[in-house]
Short mmCIF file of C-alpha atoms and ligand atoms in Angstrom, two decimals:
data_model
loop_
_atom_site.label_atom_id
_atom_site.label_comp_id
_atom_site.label_asym_id
_atom_site.label_seq_id
_atom_site.Cartn_x
_atom_site.Cartn_y
_atom_site.Cartn_z
CA MET A 72 -66.34 96.46 -169.51
CA THR A 73 -67.21 99.75 -167.91
CA VAL A 74 -69.47 102.74 -168.52
CA VAL A 75 -67.78 105.81 -167.00
CA VAL A 76 -70.18 108.65 -166.19
CA LEU A 77 -68.57 112.05 -165.64
CA ALA A 78 -71.06 114.46 -164.09
CA LEU A 79 -69.49 117.75 -165.18
CA ASP A 80 -71.53 120.30 -163.27
CA ALA A 81 -72.47 123.38 -165.33
CA LEU A 82 -70.70 122.20 -168.52
CA ASP A 83 -72.47 124.60 -170.89
CA ALA A 84 -73.42 123.38 -174.38
CA GLY A 85 -72.99 126.91 -175.76
CA LEU A 86 -69.56 127.41 -174.19
CA VAL A 87 -68.32 124.05 -175.52
CA GLU A 88 -68.96 125.51 -179.00
CA HIS A 89 -67.76 129.01 -178.08
CA PHE A 90 -64.43 127.71 -176.75
CA ASP A 91 -64.36 125.10 -179.55
CA LEU A 92 -63.12 122.24 -177.38
CA ASP A 93 -63.12 118.90 -179.20
CA ALA A 94 -62.38 116.89 -176.06
CA PHE A 95 -65.97 117.48 -174.90
CA ARG A 96 -67.35 116.35 -178.27
CA LEU A 97 -67.20 112.57 -178.24
CA ALA A 98 -68.76 110.31 -180.90
CA SER A 99 -72.19 111.86 -180.29
CA SER A 100 -73.24 114.95 -178.39
CA GLY A 101 -76.09 117.39 -177.97
CA ASP A 102 -78.29 119.45 -175.69
CA LEU A 103 -79.68 117.70 -172.63
CA GLU A 104 -83.15 118.70 -171.48
CA THR A 105 -83.10 119.61 -167.79
CA PHE A 106 -85.64 121.00 -165.28
CA ALA A 107 -86.15 123.29 -162.29
CA ARG A 108 -88.47 122.81 -159.32
CA THR A 109 -87.32 124.67 -156.23
CA GLN A 110 -85.77 127.59 -158.04
CA ASP A 111 -86.32 129.34 -161.36
CA VAL A 112 -83.24 127.63 -162.81
CA PRO A 113 -81.92 124.06 -162.46
CA TYR A 114 -80.66 123.36 -158.94
CA THR A 115 -77.63 121.11 -158.64
CA PRO A 116 -78.51 118.40 -156.05
CA GLU A 117 -82.09 118.16 -157.35
CA VAL A 118 -80.99 117.48 -160.94
CA TRP A 119 -78.15 115.06 -160.15
CA ALA A 120 -80.47 112.96 -157.98
CA THR A 121 -82.84 112.78 -160.96
CA VAL A 122 -80.01 111.80 -163.32
CA ALA A 123 -79.02 108.91 -161.06
CA THR A 124 -82.55 107.69 -160.23
CA GLY A 125 -84.59 108.64 -163.30
CA LEU A 126 -87.17 110.08 -160.89
CA PRO A 127 -88.57 113.60 -160.43
CA PRO A 128 -87.76 115.39 -157.13
CA GLU A 129 -91.23 114.56 -155.76
CA GLU A 130 -90.17 110.91 -155.87
CA HIS A 131 -86.46 110.96 -155.06
CA GLY A 132 -86.99 113.48 -152.27
CA ILE A 133 -83.94 115.69 -152.92
CA THR A 134 -85.18 119.24 -153.41
CA GLY A 135 -83.79 122.66 -152.62
CA GLY A 136 -85.97 122.81 -149.52
CA GLY A 137 -85.05 119.37 -148.31
CA THR A 138 -81.43 119.54 -149.35
CA SER A 139 -80.22 120.75 -145.98
CA GLU A 140 -80.56 118.37 -143.11
CA TRP A 141 -79.71 120.38 -140.05
CA ASP A 142 -79.10 118.29 -136.98
CA ASN A 143 -80.56 121.07 -134.89
CA PRO A 144 -84.36 121.19 -135.38
CA VAL A 145 -84.41 124.89 -134.44
CA LEU A 146 -82.55 125.58 -137.68
CA GLU A 147 -84.90 123.68 -139.97
CA GLY A 148 -87.01 126.75 -140.72
CA LEU A 149 -83.99 128.73 -141.78
CA SER A 150 -82.81 125.82 -143.87
CA ARG A 151 -86.10 125.69 -145.70
CA ILE A 152 -85.94 129.41 -146.45
CA SER A 153 -82.33 129.27 -147.58
CA GLY A 154 -83.13 126.38 -149.91
CA ARG A 155 -84.97 128.81 -152.13
CA LEU A 156 -81.99 131.14 -152.44
CA ASP A 157 -79.23 130.74 -154.93
CA GLU A 158 -76.34 128.47 -154.06
CA SER A 159 -73.85 131.10 -153.02
CA THR A 160 -76.35 132.85 -150.75
CA ARG A 161 -77.29 129.52 -149.26
CA GLY A 162 -73.65 128.75 -148.69
CA THR A 163 -73.24 132.03 -146.88
CA LEU A 164 -76.26 131.35 -144.68
CA GLY A 165 -74.92 127.89 -143.95
CA LYS A 166 -71.65 129.40 -142.94
CA VAL A 167 -73.27 131.94 -140.62
CA VAL A 168 -75.19 129.16 -138.93
CA ARG A 169 -72.06 127.03 -138.67
CA SER A 170 -69.98 129.75 -137.14
CA GLN A 171 -72.68 130.53 -134.56
CA THR A 172 -73.76 127.02 -133.67
CA GLY A 173 -71.08 124.63 -134.93
CA GLU A 174 -73.76 122.85 -136.98
CA ARG A 175 -72.86 121.74 -140.49
CA GLU A 176 -75.42 121.56 -143.25
CA GLN A 177 -75.52 118.33 -145.21
CA ILE A 178 -76.82 117.51 -148.66
CA GLY A 179 -79.64 114.99 -148.35
CA ARG A 180 -79.29 111.50 -149.76
CA THR A 181 -82.13 109.74 -151.55
CA ASP A 182 -83.40 106.29 -150.55
CA ALA A 183 -84.56 105.63 -154.12
CA ALA A 184 -82.81 103.05 -156.31
CA SER A 185 -80.11 104.57 -158.52
CA ILE A 186 -77.75 103.55 -161.30
CA PHE A 187 -75.16 102.85 -158.62
CA ASP A 188 -77.24 100.00 -157.14
CA ALA A 189 -76.43 97.93 -160.24
CA GLU A 190 -74.10 94.97 -159.75
CA ASP A 191 -70.43 96.01 -159.72
CA ALA A 192 -71.35 99.71 -160.03
CA VAL A 193 -69.25 102.22 -158.08
CA VAL A 194 -69.55 105.92 -157.31
CA HIS A 195 -67.02 108.38 -155.92
CA ASN A 196 -69.23 111.33 -155.05
CA TRP A 197 -72.62 112.35 -156.42
CA PRO A 198 -74.91 115.04 -154.93
CA GLY A 199 -78.16 113.66 -153.52
CA VAL A 200 -77.09 110.05 -153.97
CA ALA A 201 -73.60 109.36 -152.60
CA ASP A 202 -71.17 111.45 -150.56
CA GLY A 203 -72.17 115.09 -150.91
CA ARG A 204 -69.09 116.33 -149.01
CA PRO A 205 -67.04 117.27 -152.10
CA LEU A 206 -69.90 119.51 -153.26
CA GLN A 207 -70.05 121.07 -149.81
CA ARG A 208 -66.29 121.70 -150.02
CA ALA A 209 -66.82 123.31 -153.42
CA TRP A 210 -69.49 125.58 -151.93
CA ASP A 211 -67.12 126.44 -149.08
CA LEU A 212 -64.54 127.32 -151.71
CA MET A 213 -67.04 129.70 -153.34
CA ASN A 214 -67.54 131.39 -149.98
CA ALA A 215 -63.79 131.80 -149.64
CA VAL A 216 -63.63 133.31 -153.15
CA ALA A 217 -66.41 135.74 -152.25
CA GLU A 218 -64.32 136.76 -149.25
CA GLY A 219 -61.25 137.47 -151.37
CA MET A 220 -59.37 134.19 -151.83
CA PRO A 221 -56.67 134.80 -154.49
CA ARG A 222 -57.11 133.18 -157.91
CA SER A 223 -54.00 131.07 -157.51
CA THR A 224 -55.33 129.47 -154.31
CA PHE A 225 -58.81 129.00 -155.82
CA GLU A 226 -57.45 127.23 -158.89
CA ARG A 227 -55.05 125.10 -156.85
CA GLU A 228 -57.97 123.83 -154.76
CA LEU A 229 -60.26 123.46 -157.77
CA PHE A 230 -57.87 121.45 -159.93
CA GLY A 231 -56.65 119.49 -156.91
CA GLN A 232 -60.23 118.21 -156.50
CA CYS A 233 -60.45 117.56 -160.26
CA ALA A 234 -57.26 115.52 -160.19
CA GLN A 235 -58.68 113.23 -157.47
CA GLN A 236 -62.00 112.78 -159.23
CA PHE A 237 -60.73 112.14 -162.76
CA SER A 238 -57.90 109.87 -161.69
CA TRP A 239 -60.38 107.82 -159.63
CA ALA A 240 -62.41 107.33 -162.84
CA ARG A 241 -59.30 106.20 -164.73
CA GLU A 242 -58.36 103.76 -161.98
CA MET A 243 -61.84 102.18 -162.05
CA LEU A 244 -61.22 101.24 -165.70
CA ARG A 245 -58.55 98.82 -164.46
CA HIS A 246 -61.07 96.90 -162.32
CA PRO A 247 -64.15 94.76 -163.04
CA VAL A 248 -66.67 97.58 -162.71
CA SER A 249 -69.96 97.93 -164.61
CA ILE A 250 -70.67 101.65 -163.99
CA ALA A 251 -68.30 104.22 -162.48
CA GLY A 252 -69.78 107.64 -161.68
CA VAL A 253 -68.20 110.80 -160.30
CA HIS A 254 -69.44 114.37 -159.97
CA VAL A 255 -66.99 117.18 -160.77
CA HIS A 256 -67.94 120.68 -159.61
CA ALA A 257 -65.04 122.61 -161.14
CA LEU A 258 -66.86 124.17 -164.11
CA ASP A 259 -69.72 125.38 -161.92
CA ALA A 260 -67.35 126.99 -159.40
CA ALA A 261 -65.25 128.53 -162.17
CA GLY A 262 -68.39 129.64 -164.04
CA HIS A 263 -69.65 131.53 -160.99
CA ALA A 264 -66.19 133.02 -160.34
CA TYR A 265 -65.19 133.87 -163.93
CA ALA A 266 -68.49 134.70 -165.67
CA ASP A 267 -67.00 138.11 -166.50
CA ASP A 268 -63.55 136.86 -167.51
CA GLU A 269 -63.50 134.98 -170.80
CA ASP A 270 -59.79 134.12 -170.75
CA ALA A 271 -59.94 132.73 -167.22
CA LEU A 272 -63.01 130.58 -167.90
CA ARG A 273 -61.55 129.37 -171.19
CA ARG A 274 -58.44 128.27 -169.27
CA VAL A 275 -60.53 126.27 -166.80
CA TYR A 276 -62.62 124.68 -169.57
CA THR A 277 -59.44 123.77 -171.42
CA ARG A 278 -57.83 122.22 -168.33
CA VAL A 279 -60.97 120.19 -167.58
CA SER A 280 -61.06 119.05 -171.22
CA GLU A 281 -57.51 117.72 -170.74
CA PHE A 282 -58.69 115.69 -167.74
CA VAL A 283 -61.48 114.29 -169.96
CA GLU A 284 -58.95 113.37 -172.65
CA GLU A 285 -56.96 111.39 -170.12
CA VAL A 286 -60.06 109.34 -169.31
CA VAL A 287 -60.75 108.80 -173.03
CA ASP A 288 -57.16 107.61 -173.48
CA ALA A 289 -57.66 105.08 -170.66
CA LEU A 290 -60.76 103.51 -172.27
CA GLU A 291 -60.30 100.05 -173.70
CA ASP A 292 -62.40 98.19 -176.26
CA GLY A 293 -65.95 97.91 -174.95
CA ASP A 294 -65.60 100.69 -172.36
CA ASP A 295 -67.78 103.75 -172.82
CA LEU A 296 -67.76 107.30 -171.53
CA LEU A 297 -70.76 109.56 -170.92
CA LEU A 298 -70.32 113.27 -170.15
CA LEU A 299 -73.30 115.07 -168.62
CA SER A 300 -74.20 118.40 -167.10
CA ASP A 301 -77.15 119.53 -165.01
CA HIS A 302 -77.29 123.07 -166.47
CA GLY A 303 -74.91 125.60 -168.02
CA MET A 304 -73.79 129.07 -166.94
CA HIS A 305 -74.64 132.54 -168.22
CA THR A 306 -71.59 134.70 -168.87
CA GLU A 307 -70.91 138.31 -169.81
CA PHE A 308 -69.00 137.42 -172.95
CA TYR A 309 -71.12 134.71 -174.67
CA PRO A 310 -73.23 136.65 -177.20
CA PRO A 311 -76.53 134.71 -176.72
CA ASP A 312 -76.38 135.65 -173.01
CA ASP A 313 -76.90 139.34 -173.80
CA GLY A 314 -79.48 140.59 -171.29
CA GLU A 315 -79.08 137.62 -168.96
CA ASN A 316 -77.68 137.86 -165.45
CA PRO A 317 -74.05 136.61 -165.58
CA ALA A 318 -72.99 133.84 -163.18
CA THR A 319 -76.49 132.38 -163.02
CA HIS A 320 -77.36 128.89 -164.22
CA SER A 321 -78.37 128.64 -167.88
CA TRP A 322 -80.64 125.98 -169.41
CA ARG A 323 -77.86 124.78 -171.75
CA ALA A 324 -77.21 121.36 -170.19
CA TYR A 325 -75.11 119.03 -172.34
CA ALA A 326 -74.49 115.35 -173.00
CA SER A 327 -71.83 113.58 -175.02
CA SER A 328 -70.91 109.92 -175.33
CA THR A 329 -68.49 107.57 -177.03
CA THR A 330 -71.46 105.61 -178.43
CA ASP A 331 -73.69 106.65 -181.32
CA THR A 332 -76.49 107.84 -179.02
CA CYS A 333 -76.84 110.26 -176.11
CA PRO A 334 -79.60 110.69 -173.54
CA GLU A 335 -81.88 113.58 -174.53
CA SER A 336 -83.24 114.45 -171.10
CA VAL A 337 -81.96 114.20 -167.52
CA PHE A 338 -84.93 111.88 -166.91
CA ASP A 339 -83.65 109.44 -169.59
CA VAL A 340 -80.09 109.06 -168.34
CA LYS A 341 -80.71 106.14 -165.97
CA ALA A 342 -82.43 104.06 -168.66
CA TRP A 343 -79.68 104.95 -171.15
CA ILE A 344 -76.91 103.89 -168.73
CA ASP A 345 -78.75 100.71 -167.68
CA ALA A 346 -79.10 99.70 -171.33
CA GLN A 347 -75.48 100.54 -172.09
CA ALA A 348 -74.16 98.72 -169.01
CA SER A 349 -76.13 95.58 -169.85
CA THR A 350 -74.53 95.41 -173.29
CA THR A 351 -71.07 95.89 -171.80
CA ARG A 352 -71.27 93.24 -169.08
CA VAL A 353 -68.51 92.86 -166.58
CA GLU A 354 -66.37 90.02 -167.81
CA GLY A 355 -65.81 86.90 -165.75
CA ARG A 356 -63.16 87.39 -163.13
CA ALA A 357 -60.40 85.02 -162.17
CA ASP A 358 -61.54 83.01 -159.15
CA GLU A 359 -58.66 84.20 -157.01
CA SER A 360 -59.81 87.84 -157.22
CA GLU A 361 -62.99 86.78 -155.41
CA GLU A 362 -61.10 85.09 -152.60
CA ALA A 363 -61.07 86.68 -149.17
CA ILE A 364 -57.74 88.08 -148.03
CA ASP A 365 -55.97 86.30 -145.20
CA VAL A 366 -55.16 89.20 -142.88
CA PRO A 367 -52.53 88.81 -140.14
CA GLU A 368 -54.93 89.98 -137.43
CA ASP A 369 -52.57 89.72 -134.45
CA HIS A 370 -50.22 92.36 -135.84
CA LEU A 371 -53.07 94.66 -136.72
CA ARG A 372 -54.52 94.29 -133.22
CA GLU A 373 -51.15 95.17 -131.68
CA LEU A 374 -51.07 98.32 -133.78
CA GLY A 375 -54.58 99.25 -132.66
CA TYR A 376 -56.06 98.95 -136.18
CA LEU A 377 -58.48 96.23 -135.07
CA ASP A 378 -60.63 96.04 -131.93
ZN1 ZN B 407 -74.99 122.37 -160.94
#
């Protein structure tokens, strides 16, 4: 039996209520306490590394300043400065450096133990822990939006990424997996782009809630789902945000689960998932599924697939 963890970046507890979307409200739900170190507001890779490891940034090593690992040591200084800027500015700096030097910034990866080290646990992409490239692509997308990408192209890219990430989660439910985690950046990207456009952001929230419903529908007895965010997003139209700067991260992180409890802090998530996964052990597999596959190597060698 499987615990699916959907890391829904910037899913805002206030906007879940404002848009009144039941799909985000599973058996239990509530505010999730989050934190900021490098910036004044929660910073994406820093928080997700904490969620997966249960450790503060001082211990998992993923911070705004250390998030960029430039191959070129000459650029390290610039990287450290840009780590203190907001994400979109950082993305722009990264792009300038890329276009002038061909270097590509990378999101650091922690060496600390994480939920995905558990037996039969799998992860698709997770900032600071496993494959940060989808987040980098999402940041690239934000750069393209800032440079005038049309809405239709933006949403095609955004929901195309969503489709891959959510359908991966559904597929994992068909396999003997203990924990399946995936990070989805769509609500953060849309929150930055549509903080002044209530109808547009409501549309994106609604579409993402449909993806969540499809995962819920795929759960079988004993499977559980945990939705989490690292922070929320200030908007122009949400009344409590009056006086706040729209399109900046809010402190309204959120958690919801199909069980009768939810983690209360980003620091508690790892212990919560470990406890949940141990009560929903992976069931014994048929012996044949553990057998190695007899591959016809000669044919593959002829095709150049094998050395
Ligand atoms: Zn985030």
